[in-house]
mmCIF file of C-alpha atoms in Angstrom:
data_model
loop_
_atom_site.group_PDB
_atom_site.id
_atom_site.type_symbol
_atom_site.label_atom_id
_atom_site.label_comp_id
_atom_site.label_asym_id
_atom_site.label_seq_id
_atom_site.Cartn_x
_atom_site.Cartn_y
_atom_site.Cartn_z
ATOM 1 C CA UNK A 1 7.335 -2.253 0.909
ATOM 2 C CA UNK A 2 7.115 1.313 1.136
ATOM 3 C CA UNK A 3 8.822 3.610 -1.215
ATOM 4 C CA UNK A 4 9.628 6.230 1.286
ATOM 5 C CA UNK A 5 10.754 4.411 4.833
ATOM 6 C CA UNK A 6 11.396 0.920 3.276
ATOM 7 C CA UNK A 7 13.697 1.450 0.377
ATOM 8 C CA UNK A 8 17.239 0.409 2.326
ATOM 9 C CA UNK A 9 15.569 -2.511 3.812
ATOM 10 C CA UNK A 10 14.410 -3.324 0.613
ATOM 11 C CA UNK A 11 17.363 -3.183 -1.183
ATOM 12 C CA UNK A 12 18.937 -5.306 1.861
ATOM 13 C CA UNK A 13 16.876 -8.190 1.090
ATOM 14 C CA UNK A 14 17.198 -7.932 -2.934
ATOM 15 C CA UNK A 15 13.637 -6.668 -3.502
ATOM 16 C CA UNK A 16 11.903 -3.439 -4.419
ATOM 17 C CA UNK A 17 9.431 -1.001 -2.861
ATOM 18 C CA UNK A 18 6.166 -1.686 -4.466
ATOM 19 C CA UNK A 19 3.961 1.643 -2.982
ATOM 20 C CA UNK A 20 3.157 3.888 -0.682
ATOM 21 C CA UNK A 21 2.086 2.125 3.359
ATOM 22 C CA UNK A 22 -0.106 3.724 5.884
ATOM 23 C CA UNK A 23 -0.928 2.828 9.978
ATOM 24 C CA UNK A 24 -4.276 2.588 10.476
ATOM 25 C CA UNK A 25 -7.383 3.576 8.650
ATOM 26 C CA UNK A 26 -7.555 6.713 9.650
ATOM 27 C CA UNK A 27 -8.438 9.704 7.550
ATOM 28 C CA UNK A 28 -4.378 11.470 8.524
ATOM 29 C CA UNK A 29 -2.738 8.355 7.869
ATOM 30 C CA UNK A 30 -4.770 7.792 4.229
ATOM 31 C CA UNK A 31 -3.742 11.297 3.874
ATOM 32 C CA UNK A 32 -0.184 10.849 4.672
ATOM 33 C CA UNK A 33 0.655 8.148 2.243
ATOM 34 C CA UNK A 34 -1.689 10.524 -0.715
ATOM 35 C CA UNK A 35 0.027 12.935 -0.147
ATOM 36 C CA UNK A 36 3.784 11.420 -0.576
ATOM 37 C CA UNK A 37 2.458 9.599 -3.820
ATOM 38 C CA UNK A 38 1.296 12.673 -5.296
ATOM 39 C CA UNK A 39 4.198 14.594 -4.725
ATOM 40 C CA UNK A 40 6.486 11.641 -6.283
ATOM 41 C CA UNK A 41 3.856 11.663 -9.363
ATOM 42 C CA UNK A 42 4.343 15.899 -9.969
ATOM 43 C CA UNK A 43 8.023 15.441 -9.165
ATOM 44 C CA UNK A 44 9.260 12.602 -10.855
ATOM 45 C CA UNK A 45 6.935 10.988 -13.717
ATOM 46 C CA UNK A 46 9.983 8.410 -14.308
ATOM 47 C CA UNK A 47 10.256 7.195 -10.528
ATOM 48 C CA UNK A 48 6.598 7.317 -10.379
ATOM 49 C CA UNK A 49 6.185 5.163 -13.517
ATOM 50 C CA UNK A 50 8.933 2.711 -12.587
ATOM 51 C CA UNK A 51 6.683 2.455 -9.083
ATOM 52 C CA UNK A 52 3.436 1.605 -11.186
ATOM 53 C CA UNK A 53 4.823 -0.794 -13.286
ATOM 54 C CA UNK A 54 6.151 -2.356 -10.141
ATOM 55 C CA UNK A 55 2.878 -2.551 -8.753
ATOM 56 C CA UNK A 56 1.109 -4.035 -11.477
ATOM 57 C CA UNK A 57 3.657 -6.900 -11.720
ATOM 58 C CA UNK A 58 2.585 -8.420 -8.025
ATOM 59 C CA UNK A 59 0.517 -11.145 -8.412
ATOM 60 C CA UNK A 60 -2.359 -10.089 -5.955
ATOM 61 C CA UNK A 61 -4.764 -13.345 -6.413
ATOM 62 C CA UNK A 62 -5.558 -15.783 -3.949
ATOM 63 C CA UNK A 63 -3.557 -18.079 -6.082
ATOM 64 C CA UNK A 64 -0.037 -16.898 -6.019
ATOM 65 C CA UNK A 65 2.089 -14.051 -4.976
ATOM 66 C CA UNK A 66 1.677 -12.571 -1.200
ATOM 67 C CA UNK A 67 -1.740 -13.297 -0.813
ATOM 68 C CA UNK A 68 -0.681 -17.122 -1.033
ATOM 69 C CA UNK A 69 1.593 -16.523 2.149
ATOM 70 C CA UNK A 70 -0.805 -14.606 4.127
ATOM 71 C CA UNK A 71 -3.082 -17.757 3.583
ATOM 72 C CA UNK A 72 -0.403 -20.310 4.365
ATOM 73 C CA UNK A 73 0.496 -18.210 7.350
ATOM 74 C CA UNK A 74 -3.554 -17.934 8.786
ATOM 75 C CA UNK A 75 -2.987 -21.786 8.629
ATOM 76 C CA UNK A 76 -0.161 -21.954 10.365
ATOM 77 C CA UNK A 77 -1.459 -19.901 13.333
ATOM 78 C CA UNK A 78 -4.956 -21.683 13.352
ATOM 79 C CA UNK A 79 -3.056 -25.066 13.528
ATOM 80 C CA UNK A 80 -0.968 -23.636 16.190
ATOM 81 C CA UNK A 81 -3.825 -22.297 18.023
ATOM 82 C CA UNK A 82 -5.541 -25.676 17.846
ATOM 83 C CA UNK A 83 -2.337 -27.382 19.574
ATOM 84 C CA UNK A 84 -2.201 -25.656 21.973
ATOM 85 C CA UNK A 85 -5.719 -25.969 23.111
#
């Protein structure tokens, strides 16, 4: 979740922001989301700290953690693209 537009939705559904998002792959949205980390980093080393450390944490393998769901969900929509062929 973002740290910037997804921190009350966040807190809504008892997690925490875990980084900094970005639409697209363009070279203004990349830019965007560098630029609010950086400032967070020279303006507060505590926040931004707190934020790595977050980040870290995630299990990001293809065994566990979100990565896990995004398979299960590809499943799910192949299987459900399947019945209704």
């Amino acid at each position: 979740m973002d740290y910037d537009d997804d921190a009350e939705k966040a807190e809504s559904l008892g997690m925490e922001v875990n980084g900094f998002s970005f639409d697209g792959s363009d070279a203004a949205g990349i830019d965007y989301a560098l630029n609010r980390a950086f400032s967070l980093y020279f303006s507060d080393r505590e926040a931004w700290r707190t934020l790595a450390q977050r980040g870290m944490s995630v299990d990001w393998s293809w065994t566990g953690g979100p990565s896990q769901e995004y398979l299960e969900l590809y499943h799910r929509a192949i299987a459900a693209a399947k019945s209704s062929h």
